[in-house]
PDB file of C-alpha atoms in Angstrom:
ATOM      1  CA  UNK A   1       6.904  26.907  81.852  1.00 62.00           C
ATOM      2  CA  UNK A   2       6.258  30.282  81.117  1.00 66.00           C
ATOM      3  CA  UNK A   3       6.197  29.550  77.493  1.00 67.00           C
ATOM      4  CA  UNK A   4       2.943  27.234  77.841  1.00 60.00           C
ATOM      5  CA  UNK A   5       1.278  29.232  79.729  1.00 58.00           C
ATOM      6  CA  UNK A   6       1.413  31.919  77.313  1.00 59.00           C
ATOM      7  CA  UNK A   7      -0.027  29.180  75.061  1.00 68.00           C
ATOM      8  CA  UNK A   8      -2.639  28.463  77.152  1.00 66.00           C
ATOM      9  CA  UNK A   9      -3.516  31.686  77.331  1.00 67.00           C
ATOM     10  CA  UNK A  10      -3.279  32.812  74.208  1.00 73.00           C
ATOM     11  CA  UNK A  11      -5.653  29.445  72.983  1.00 77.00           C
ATOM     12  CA  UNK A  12      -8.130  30.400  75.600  1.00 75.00           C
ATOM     13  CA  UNK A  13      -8.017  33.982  73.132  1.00 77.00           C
ATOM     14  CA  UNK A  14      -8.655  32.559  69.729  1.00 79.00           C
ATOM     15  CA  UNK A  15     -12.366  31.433  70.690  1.00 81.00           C
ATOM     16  CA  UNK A  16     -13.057  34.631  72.520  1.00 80.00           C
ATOM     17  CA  UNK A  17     -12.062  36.516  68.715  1.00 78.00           C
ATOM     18  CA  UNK A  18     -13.965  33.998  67.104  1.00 79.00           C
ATOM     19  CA  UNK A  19     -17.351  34.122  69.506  1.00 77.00           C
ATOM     20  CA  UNK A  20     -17.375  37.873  69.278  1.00 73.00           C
ATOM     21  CA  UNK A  21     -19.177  39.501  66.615  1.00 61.00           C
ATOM     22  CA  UNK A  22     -18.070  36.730  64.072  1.00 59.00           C
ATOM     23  CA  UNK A  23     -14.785  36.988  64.075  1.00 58.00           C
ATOM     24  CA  UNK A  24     -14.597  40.678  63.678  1.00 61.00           C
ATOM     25  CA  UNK A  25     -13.730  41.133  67.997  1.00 58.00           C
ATOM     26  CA  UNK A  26     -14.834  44.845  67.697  1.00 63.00           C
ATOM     27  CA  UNK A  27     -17.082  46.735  70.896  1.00 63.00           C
ATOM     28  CA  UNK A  28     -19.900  48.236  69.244  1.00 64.00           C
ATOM     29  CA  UNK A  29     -20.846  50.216  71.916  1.00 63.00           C
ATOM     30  CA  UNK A  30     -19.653  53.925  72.553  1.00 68.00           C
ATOM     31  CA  UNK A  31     -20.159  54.332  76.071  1.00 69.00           C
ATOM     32  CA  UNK A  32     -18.262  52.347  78.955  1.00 71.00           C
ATOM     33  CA  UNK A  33     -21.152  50.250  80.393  1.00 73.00           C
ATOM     34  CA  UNK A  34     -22.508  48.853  77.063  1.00 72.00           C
ATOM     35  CA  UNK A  35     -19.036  47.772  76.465  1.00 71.00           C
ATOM     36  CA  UNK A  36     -18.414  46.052  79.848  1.00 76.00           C
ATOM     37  CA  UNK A  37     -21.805  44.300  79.168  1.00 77.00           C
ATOM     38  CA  UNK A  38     -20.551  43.154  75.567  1.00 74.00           C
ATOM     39  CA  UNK A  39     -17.617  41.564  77.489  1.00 76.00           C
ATOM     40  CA  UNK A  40     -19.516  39.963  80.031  1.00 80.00           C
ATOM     41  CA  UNK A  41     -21.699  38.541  77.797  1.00 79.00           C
ATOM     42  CA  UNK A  42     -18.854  37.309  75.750  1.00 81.00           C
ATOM     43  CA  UNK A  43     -17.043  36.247  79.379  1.00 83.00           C
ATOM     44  CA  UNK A  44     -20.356  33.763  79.555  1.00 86.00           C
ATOM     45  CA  UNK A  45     -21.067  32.684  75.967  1.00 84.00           C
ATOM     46  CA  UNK A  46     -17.311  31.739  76.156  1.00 86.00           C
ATOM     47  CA  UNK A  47     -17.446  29.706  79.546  1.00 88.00           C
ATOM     48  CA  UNK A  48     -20.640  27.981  78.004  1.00 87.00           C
ATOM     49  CA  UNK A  49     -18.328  26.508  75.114  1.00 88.00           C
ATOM     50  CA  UNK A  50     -15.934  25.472  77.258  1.00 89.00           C
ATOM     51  CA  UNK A  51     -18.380  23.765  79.748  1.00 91.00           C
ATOM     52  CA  UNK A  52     -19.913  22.066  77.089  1.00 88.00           C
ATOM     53  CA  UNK A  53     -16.864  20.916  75.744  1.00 90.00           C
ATOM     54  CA  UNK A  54     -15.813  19.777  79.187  1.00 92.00           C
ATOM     55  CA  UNK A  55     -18.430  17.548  79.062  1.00 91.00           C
ATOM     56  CA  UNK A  56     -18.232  15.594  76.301  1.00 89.00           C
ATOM     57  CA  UNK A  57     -14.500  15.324  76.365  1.00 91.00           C
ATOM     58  CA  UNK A  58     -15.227  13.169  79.486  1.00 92.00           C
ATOM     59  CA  UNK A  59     -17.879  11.565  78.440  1.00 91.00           C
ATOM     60  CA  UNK A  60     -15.917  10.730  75.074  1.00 90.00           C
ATOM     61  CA  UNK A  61     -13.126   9.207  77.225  1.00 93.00           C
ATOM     62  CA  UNK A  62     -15.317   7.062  79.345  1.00 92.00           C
ATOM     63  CA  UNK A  63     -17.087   6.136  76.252  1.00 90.00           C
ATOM     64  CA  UNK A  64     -13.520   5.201  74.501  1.00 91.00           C
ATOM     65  CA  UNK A  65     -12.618   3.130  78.124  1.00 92.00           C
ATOM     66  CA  UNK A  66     -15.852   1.472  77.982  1.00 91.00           C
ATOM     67  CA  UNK A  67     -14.778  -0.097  74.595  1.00 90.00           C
ATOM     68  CA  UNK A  68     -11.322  -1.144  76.005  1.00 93.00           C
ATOM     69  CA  UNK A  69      -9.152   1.302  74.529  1.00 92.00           C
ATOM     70  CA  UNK A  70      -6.083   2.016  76.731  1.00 93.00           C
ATOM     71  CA  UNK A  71      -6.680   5.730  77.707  1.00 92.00           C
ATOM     72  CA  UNK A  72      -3.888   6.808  79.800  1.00 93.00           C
ATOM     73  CA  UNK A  73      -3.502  10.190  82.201  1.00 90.00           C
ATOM     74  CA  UNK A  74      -0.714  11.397  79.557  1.00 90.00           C
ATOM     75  CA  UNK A  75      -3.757  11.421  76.708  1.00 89.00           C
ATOM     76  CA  UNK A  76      -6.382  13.140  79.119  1.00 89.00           C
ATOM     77  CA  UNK A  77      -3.433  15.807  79.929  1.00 86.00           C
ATOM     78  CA  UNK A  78      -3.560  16.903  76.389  1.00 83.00           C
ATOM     79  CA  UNK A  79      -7.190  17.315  76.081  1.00 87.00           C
ATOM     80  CA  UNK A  80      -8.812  20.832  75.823  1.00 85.00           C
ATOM     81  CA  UNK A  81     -11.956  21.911  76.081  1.00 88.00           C
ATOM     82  CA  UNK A  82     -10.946  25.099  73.956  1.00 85.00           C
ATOM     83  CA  UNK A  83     -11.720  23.723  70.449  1.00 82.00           C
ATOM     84  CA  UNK A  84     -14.231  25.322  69.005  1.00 82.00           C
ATOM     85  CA  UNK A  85     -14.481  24.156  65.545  1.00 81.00           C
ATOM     86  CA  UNK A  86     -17.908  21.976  66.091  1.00 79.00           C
ATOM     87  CA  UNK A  87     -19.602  25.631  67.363  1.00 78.00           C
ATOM     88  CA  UNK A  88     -21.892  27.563  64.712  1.00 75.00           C
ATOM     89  CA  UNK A  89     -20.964  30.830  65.790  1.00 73.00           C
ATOM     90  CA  UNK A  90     -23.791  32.208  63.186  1.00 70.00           C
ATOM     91  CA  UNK A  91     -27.199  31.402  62.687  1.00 62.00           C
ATOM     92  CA  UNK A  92     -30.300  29.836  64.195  1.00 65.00           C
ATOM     93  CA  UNK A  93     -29.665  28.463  67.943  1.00 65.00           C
ATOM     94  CA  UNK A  94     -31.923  26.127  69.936  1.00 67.00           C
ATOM     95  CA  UNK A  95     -31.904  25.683  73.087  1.00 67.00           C
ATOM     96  CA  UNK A  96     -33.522  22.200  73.769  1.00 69.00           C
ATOM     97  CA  UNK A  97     -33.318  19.723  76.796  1.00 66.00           C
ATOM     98  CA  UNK A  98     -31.729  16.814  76.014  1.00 60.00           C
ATOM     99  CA  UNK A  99     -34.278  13.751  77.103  1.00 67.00           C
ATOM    100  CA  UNK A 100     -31.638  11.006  77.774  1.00 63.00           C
ATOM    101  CA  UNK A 101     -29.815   9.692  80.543  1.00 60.00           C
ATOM    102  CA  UNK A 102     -27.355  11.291  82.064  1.00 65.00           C
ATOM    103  CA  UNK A 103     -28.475  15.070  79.902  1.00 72.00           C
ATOM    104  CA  UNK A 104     -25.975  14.490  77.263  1.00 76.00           C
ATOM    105  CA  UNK A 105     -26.895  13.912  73.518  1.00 73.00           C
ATOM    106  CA  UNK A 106     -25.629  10.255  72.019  1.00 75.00           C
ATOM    107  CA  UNK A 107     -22.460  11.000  70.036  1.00 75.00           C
ATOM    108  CA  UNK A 108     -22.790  10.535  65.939  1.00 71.00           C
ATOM    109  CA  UNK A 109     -20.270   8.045  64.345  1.00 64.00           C
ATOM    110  CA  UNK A 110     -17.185   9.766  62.536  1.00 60.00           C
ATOM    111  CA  UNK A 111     -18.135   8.668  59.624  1.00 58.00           C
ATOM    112  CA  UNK A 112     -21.671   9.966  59.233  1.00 55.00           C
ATOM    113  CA  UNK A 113     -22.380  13.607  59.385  1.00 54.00           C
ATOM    114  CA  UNK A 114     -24.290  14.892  62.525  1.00 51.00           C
ATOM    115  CA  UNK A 115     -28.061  15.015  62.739  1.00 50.00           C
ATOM    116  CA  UNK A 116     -29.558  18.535  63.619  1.00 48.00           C
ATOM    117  CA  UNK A 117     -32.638  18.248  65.272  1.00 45.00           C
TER     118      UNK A 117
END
């Protein structure tokens, strides 16, 4: 048990290196309250990617039960919203409304590549 918890945490780590400063995880800042701001501000940007995944992961399984697959409780407890592999960590960001029911953007088939807007 404590084994995966130390996997837990250490998964909940690997975004948090990757969100700050590209990769890099280094605190730019020499004195003691820029640096507790970097880390709150990477404490939020880092909540915001998991929130986000959180809810598409649930709207992906309600999708996948809509089509009749079987999605059982054992599936949903290996989900994790700590993937972070669809983020652009670098680059242009906007931060648009999404203008369709229920505030989440239609998922893109697998095999087509994603539309940016």
């Amino acid at each position: 048990m404590i084994g995966a918890q130390l996997n837990v945490q250490e998964a909940r780590h690997r975004p948090a290196r990757k969100i700050a400063f590209g990769d890099r995880g280094q605190l730019r800042q020499r004195y003691r309250e820029g640096m507790e701001d970097q880390l709150g501000a990477l404490g939020l940007a880092l909540n915001a990617v998991i929130w986000w995944n959180s809810l598409y992961l649930d709207a992906a399984v309600d999708r996948l039960r809509e089509q009749g697959f079987p999605v059982t409780q054992e599936m949903c407890a290996r989900l994790s919203p700590i993937a972070y592999e669809h983020i652009n960590f670098l680059g242009r960001y906007a931060f648009t409304r999404a203008e369709v029911a229920g505030g989440l953007r239609a998922f893109h088939d697998g095999e087509q590549p994603a539309r940016t807007p």
